Coordinates of C-alpha atoms and ligand atoms in Angstrom, one line a residue:
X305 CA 17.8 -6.5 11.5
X306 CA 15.8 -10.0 11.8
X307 CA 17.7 -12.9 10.7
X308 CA 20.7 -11.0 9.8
X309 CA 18.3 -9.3 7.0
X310 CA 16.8 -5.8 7.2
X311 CA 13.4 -5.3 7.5
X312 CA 11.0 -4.4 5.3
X313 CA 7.3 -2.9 5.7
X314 CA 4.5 -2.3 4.1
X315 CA 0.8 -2.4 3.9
X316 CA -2.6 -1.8 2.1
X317 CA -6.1 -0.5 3.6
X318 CA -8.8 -2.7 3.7
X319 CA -11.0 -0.2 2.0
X320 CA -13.2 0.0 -1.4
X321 CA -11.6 -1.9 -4.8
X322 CA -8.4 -1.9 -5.1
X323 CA -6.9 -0.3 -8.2
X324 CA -4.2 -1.2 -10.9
X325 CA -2.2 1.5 -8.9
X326 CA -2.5 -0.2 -6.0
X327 CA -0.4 -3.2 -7.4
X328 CA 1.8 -1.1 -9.9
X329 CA 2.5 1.0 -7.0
X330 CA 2.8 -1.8 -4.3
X331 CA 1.8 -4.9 -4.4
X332 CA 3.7 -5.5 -7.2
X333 CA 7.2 -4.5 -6.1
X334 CA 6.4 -6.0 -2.9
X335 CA 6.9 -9.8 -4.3
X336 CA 10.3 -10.3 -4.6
X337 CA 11.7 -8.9 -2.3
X338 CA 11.8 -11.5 0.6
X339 CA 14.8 -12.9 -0.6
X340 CA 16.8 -10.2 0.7
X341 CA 14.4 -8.3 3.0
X342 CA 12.4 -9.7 6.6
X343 CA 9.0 -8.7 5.0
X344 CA 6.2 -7.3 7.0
X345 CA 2.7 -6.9 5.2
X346 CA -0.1 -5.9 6.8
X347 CA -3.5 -5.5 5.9
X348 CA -4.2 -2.3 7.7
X349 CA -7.7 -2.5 9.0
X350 CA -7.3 -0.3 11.9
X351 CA -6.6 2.4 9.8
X352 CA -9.5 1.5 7.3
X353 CA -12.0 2.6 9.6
X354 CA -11.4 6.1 9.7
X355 CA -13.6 6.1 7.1
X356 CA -17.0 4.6 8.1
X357 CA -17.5 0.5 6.9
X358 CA -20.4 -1.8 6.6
X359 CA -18.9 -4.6 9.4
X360 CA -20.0 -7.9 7.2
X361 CA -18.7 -6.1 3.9
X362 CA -15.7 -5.1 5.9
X363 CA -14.8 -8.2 7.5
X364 CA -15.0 -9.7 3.8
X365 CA -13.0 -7.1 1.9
X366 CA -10.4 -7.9 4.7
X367 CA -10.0 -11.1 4.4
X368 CA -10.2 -10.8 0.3
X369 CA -7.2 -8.6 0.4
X370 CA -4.7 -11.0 2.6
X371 CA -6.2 -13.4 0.2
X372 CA -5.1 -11.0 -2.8
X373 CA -1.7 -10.7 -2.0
X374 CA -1.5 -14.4 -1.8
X375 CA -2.9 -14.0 -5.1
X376 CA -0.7 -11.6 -6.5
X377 CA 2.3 -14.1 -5.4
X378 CA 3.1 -13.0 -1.8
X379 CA 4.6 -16.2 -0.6
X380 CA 3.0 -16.3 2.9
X381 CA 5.8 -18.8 4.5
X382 CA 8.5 -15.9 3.3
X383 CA 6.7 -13.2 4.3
X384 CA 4.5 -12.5 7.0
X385 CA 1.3 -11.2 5.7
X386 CA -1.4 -10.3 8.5
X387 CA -4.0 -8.1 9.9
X388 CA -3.2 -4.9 11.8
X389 CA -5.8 -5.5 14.2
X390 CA -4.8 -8.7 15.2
X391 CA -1.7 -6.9 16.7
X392 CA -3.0 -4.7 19.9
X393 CA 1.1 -3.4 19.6
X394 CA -0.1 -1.1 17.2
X395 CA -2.6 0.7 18.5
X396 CA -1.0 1.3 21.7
X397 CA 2.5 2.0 20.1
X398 CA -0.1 4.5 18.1
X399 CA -1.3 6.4 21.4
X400 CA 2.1 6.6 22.9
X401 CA 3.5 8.6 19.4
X402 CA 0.6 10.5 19.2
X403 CA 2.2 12.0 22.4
X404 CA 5.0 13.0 20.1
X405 CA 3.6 14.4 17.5
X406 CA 2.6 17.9 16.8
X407 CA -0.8 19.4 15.5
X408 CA 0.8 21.7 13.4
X409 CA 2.9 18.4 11.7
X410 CA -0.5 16.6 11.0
X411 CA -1.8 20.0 9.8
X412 CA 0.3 19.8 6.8
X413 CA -1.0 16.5 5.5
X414 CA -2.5 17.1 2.3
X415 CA -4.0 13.0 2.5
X416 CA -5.8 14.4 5.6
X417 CA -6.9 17.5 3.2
X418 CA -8.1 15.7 0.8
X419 CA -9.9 13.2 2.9
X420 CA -11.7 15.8 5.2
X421 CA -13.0 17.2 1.7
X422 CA -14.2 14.6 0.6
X423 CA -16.2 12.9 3.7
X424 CA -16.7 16.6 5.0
X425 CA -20.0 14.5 7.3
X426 CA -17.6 12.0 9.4
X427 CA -13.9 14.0 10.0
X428 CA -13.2 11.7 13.1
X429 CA -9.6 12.2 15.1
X430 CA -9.0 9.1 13.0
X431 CA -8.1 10.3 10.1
X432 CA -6.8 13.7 11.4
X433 CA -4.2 11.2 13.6
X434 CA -4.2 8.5 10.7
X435 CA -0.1 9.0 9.9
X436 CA 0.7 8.4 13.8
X437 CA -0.7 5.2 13.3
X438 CA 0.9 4.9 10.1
X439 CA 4.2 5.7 11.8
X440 CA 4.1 2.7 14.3
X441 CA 2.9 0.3 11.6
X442 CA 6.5 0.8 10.4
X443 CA 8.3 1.3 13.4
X444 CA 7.2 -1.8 15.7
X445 CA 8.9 -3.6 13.3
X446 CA 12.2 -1.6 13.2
X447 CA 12.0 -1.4 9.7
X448 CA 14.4 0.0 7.0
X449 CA 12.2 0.4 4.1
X450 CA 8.7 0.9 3.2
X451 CA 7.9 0.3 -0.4
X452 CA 4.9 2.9 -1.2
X453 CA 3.3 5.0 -3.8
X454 CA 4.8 8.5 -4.7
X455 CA 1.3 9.7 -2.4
X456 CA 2.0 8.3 0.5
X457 CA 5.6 9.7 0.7
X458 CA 4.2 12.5 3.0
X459 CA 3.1 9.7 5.8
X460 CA 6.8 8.9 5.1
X461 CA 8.7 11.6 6.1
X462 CA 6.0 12.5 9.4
X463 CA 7.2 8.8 10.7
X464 CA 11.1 9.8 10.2
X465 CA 10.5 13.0 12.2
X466 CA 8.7 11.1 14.8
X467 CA 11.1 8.5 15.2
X468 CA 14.2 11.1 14.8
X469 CA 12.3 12.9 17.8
X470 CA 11.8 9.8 20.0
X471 CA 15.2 8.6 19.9
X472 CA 16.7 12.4 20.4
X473 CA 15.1 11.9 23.6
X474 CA 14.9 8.6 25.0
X475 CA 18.4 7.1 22.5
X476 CA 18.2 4.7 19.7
X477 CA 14.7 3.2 19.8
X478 CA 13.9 2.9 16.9
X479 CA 15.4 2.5 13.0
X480 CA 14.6 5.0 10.9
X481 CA 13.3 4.2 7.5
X482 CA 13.5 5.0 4.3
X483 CA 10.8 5.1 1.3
X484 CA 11.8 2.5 -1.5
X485 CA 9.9 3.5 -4.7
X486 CA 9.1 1.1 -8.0
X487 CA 11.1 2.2 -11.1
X488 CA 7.8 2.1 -13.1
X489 CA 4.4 3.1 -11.3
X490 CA 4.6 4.3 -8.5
X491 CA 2.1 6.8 -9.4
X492 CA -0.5 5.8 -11.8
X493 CA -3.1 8.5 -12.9
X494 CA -6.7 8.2 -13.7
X495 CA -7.6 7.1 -17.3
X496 CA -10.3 10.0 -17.4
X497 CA -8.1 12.8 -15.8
X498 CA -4.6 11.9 -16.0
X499 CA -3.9 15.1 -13.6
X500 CA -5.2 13.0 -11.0
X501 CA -3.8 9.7 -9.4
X502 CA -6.2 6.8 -9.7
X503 CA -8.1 5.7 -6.8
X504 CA -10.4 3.6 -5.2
X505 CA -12.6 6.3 -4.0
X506 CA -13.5 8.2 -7.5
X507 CA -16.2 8.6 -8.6
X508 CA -15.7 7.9 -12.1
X509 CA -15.7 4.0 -12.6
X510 CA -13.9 4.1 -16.3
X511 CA -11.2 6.3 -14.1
X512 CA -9.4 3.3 -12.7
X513 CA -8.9 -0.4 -13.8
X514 CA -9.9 -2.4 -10.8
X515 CA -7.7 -5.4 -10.2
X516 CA -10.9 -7.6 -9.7
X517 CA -12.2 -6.0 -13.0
X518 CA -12.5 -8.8 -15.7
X519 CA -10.5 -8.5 -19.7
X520 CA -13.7 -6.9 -21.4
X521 CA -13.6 -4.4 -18.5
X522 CA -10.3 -3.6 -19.0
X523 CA -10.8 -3.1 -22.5
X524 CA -13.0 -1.6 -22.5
X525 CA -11.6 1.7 -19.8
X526 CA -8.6 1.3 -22.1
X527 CA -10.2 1.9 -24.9
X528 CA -12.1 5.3 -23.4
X529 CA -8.6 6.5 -21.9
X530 CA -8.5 10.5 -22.4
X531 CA -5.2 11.1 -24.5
X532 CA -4.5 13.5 -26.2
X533 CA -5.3 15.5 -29.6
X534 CA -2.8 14.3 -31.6
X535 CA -2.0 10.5 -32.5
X536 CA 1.7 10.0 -31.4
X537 CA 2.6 7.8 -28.7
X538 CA 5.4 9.0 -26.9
X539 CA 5.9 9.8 -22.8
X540 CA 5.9 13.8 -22.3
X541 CA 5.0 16.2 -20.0
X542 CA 2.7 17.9 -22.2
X543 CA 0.9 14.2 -23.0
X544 CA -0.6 13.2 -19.5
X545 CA -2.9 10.6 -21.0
X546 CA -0.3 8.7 -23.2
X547 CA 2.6 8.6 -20.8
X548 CA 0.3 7.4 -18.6
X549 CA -1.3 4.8 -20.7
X550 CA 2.9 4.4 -21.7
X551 CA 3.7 3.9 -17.7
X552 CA 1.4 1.4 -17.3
X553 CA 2.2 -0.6 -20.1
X554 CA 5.9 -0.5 -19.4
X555 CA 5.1 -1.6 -15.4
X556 CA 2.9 -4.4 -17.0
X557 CA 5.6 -5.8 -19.3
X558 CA 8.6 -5.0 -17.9
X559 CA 10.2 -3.1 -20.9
X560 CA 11.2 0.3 -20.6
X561 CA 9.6 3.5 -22.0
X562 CA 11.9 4.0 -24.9
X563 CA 11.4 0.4 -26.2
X564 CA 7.5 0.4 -26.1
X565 CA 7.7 4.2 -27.5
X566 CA 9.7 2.4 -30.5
X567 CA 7.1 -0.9 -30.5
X568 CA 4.7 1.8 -30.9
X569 CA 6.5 4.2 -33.5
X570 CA 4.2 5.2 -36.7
X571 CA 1.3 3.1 -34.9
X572 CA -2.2 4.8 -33.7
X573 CA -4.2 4.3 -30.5
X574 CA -6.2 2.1 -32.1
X575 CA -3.1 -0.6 -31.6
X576 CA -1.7 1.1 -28.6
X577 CA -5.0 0.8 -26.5
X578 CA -5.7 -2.6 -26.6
X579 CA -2.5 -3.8 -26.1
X580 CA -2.1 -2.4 -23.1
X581 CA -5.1 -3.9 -22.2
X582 CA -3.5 -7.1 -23.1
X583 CA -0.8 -6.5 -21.0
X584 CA -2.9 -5.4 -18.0
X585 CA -5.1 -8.9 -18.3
X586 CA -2.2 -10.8 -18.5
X587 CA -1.3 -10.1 -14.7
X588 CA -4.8 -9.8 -13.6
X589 CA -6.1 -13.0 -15.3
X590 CA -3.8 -15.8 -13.1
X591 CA -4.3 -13.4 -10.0
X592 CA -7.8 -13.5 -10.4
X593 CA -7.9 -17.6 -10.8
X594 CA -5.4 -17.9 -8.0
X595 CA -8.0 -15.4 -5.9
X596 CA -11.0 -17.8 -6.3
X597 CA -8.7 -21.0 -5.5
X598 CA -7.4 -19.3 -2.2
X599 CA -10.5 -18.3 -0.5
X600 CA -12.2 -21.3 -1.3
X601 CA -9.3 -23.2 1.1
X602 CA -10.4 -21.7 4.7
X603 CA -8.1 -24.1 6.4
X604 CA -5.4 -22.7 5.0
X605 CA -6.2 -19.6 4.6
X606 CA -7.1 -19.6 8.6
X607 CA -3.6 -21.7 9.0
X608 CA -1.6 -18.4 7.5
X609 CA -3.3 -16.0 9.5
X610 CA -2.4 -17.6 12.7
X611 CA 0.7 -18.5 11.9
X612 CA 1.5 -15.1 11.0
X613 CA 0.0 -12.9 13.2
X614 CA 2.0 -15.0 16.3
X615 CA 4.9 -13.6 14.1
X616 CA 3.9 -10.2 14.2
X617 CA 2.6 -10.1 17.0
X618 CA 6.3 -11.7 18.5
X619 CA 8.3 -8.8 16.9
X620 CA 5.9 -6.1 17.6
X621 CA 5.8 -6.6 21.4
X622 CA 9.3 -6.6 21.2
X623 CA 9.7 -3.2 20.2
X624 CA 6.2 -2.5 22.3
X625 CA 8.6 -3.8 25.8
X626 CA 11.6 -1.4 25.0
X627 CA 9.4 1.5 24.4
X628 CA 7.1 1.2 27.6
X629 CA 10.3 0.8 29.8
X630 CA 12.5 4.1 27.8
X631 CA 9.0 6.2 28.5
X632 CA 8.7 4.7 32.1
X633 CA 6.0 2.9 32.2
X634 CA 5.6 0.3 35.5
X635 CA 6.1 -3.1 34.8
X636 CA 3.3 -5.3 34.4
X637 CA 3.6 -8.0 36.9
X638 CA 3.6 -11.8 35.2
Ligands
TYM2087 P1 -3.5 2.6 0.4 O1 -4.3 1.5 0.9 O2 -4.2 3.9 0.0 O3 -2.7 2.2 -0.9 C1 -1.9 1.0 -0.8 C2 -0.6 1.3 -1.7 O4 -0.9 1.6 -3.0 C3 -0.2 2.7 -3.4 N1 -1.0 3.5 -4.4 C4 -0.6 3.9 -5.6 N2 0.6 3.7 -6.2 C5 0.7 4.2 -7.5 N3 -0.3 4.8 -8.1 C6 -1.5 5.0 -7.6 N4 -2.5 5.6 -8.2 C7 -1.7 4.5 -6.2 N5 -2.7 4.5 -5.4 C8 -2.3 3.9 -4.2 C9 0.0 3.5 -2.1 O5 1.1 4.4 -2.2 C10 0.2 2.4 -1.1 O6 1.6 2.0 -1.2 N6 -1.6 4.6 4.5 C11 -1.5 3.5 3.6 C12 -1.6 2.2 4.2 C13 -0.7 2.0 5.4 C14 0.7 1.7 5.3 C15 1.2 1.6 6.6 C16 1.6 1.6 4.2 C17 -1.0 2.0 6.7 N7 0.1 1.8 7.4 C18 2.5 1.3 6.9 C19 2.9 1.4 4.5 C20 3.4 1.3 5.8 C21 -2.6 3.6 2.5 O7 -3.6 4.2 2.8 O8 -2.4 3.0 1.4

């Protein structure tokens, strides 16, 4: 608990364009929720680099993305919105759970899987030890929830079983958290192959709507969305494409399934596929304005970094102190 509120984590990797299911997933769900949680929001650029970056592109994608969730409507006074690497408490809270965790636990990743496949030229320890690092992220903060995607539910349950393990040993360290999914979205699927979840990294463009993609884009991949051979729109198993095309729209407008089934009843793709569009530009239209008209403010922009990393920084360490002393590490003199 900070402030007689429970805490509340989460975080997004400074890495390639973001996606629509990035914000349905996360971002999105994330807003609000400051009036009842202590909100922690990182931009996780320590764990970005398990994955080999470009440092001047890097350095600009991470500072784009603390701008984004300003953008998105993160209030950064409510919420304390920073840079992993800013905070040294991670990556040493990271090497001291590494020490608790078992190969055969990170074995079973399937994120790790998929990620060695697909950069078979670069599998670093990184991204082998990437949900260790995951798992202090949330647990320097104490936290009680971690709004995610469905896909990173995985990274979830490895940081319960580390922190169940630490605390069977040394007492109650640390909280143990819990997942906190969206109703809507929290696992959107490519528009090309609605068997898989869109990403940043595919290599089909017209796969994903990128949230810094403008209306005519968005259209336009809406448009070219796979469905399926018939012409009804209604959310089923055996339609991937529409209930996907469905999900989004409902996450976009806030009405359920059944009513936008019904808005939809007797009506062809033809109507369906632009209007989700519509409803897609209609969030990513202010955010992109609001994006522009943030990062051109660097005073500010450098004024909420500061202030929040102190803040981080503050609450990690505290954790960071109780940790060192349970495992017995000397003091450090002052
Ligand atoms: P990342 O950067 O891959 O994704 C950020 C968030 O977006 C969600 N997401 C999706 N949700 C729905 N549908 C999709 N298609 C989709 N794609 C991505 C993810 O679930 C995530 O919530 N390991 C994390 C970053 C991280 C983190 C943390 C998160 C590092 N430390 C501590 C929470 C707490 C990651 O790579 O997310």
């Amino acid at each position: 608990m900070i402030n007689d509120k429970k805490v509340l984590y989460s975080g997004m990797q400074a890495t390639g364009n973001l996606t629509l299911g990035n914000y349905l997933g996360a971002l999105k769900n994330w807003i609000t929720l400051n009036e009842e949680y202590e909100c922690f929001f990182g931009v996780m650029d320590l764990h970005s680099i398990t994955i080999r970056q470009q440092p001047a592109d890097f350095r600009k994608r991470a500072r784009n993305l603390l701008a984004l969730y300003i953008a998105a409507g993160l209030d950064p006074v409510k919420n304390c919105i920073y840079y992993q690497s800013h905070v040294s408490a991670h990556a040493e809270l990271g090497w001291i759970l590494n020490c608790f965790t078992y190969m055969g636990e990170l074995n079973r990743m399937t994120q790790f899987k998929d990620k060695a496949a697909k950069h078979s030229d670069n599998i670093n320890a990184g991204l082998y030890t990437y949900p260790v690092l995951m798992a202090a992220d949330i647990l320097l903060y104490q936290s009680d929830y971690v709004p995610v995607g469905k896909d990173q539910q995985q990274h979830l349950e490895i940081t319960r079983d580390i922190a169940q393990r630490f605390n069977s040993i040394y007492g109650d360290v640390f909280t143990i958290p819990e997942g906190y999914y969206g109703k809507r979205g929290a696992k959107v699927m490519s528009l090309q192959d609605p068997s898989k979840k869109m990403s940043k990294s595919d290599e089909n463009p017209n796969g994903s709507i990128y949230l810094m993609d403008d209306s005519d884009t968005v259209l336009r991949k809406c448009k070219r969305a796979v469905t399926d051979s018939d012409s009804e729109i209604r959310y089923s198993e055996d339609k991937p494409g529409v209930s996907n095309l469905l999900e989004i729209y409902s996450a976009c407008t806030g009405k359920s399934i059944e009513e936008s089934e019904k808005e939809f009843d007797g009506k062809g793709y033809g109507e369906f596929k632009p209007a989700v569009a519509e409803a897609v530009n209609a969030i990513l239209e202010p955010m992109h304005k609001e994006f522009e008209r943030i990062l051109k403010d660097k005073a500010y922009l450098d004024g909420i970094i500061k202030e929040n990393d102190d803040k981080a920084r503050y609450f990690a360490n505290k954790t960071l102190r109780k940790v060192r002393k349970k495992v017995g590490f000397t003091d450090i003199p002052h």
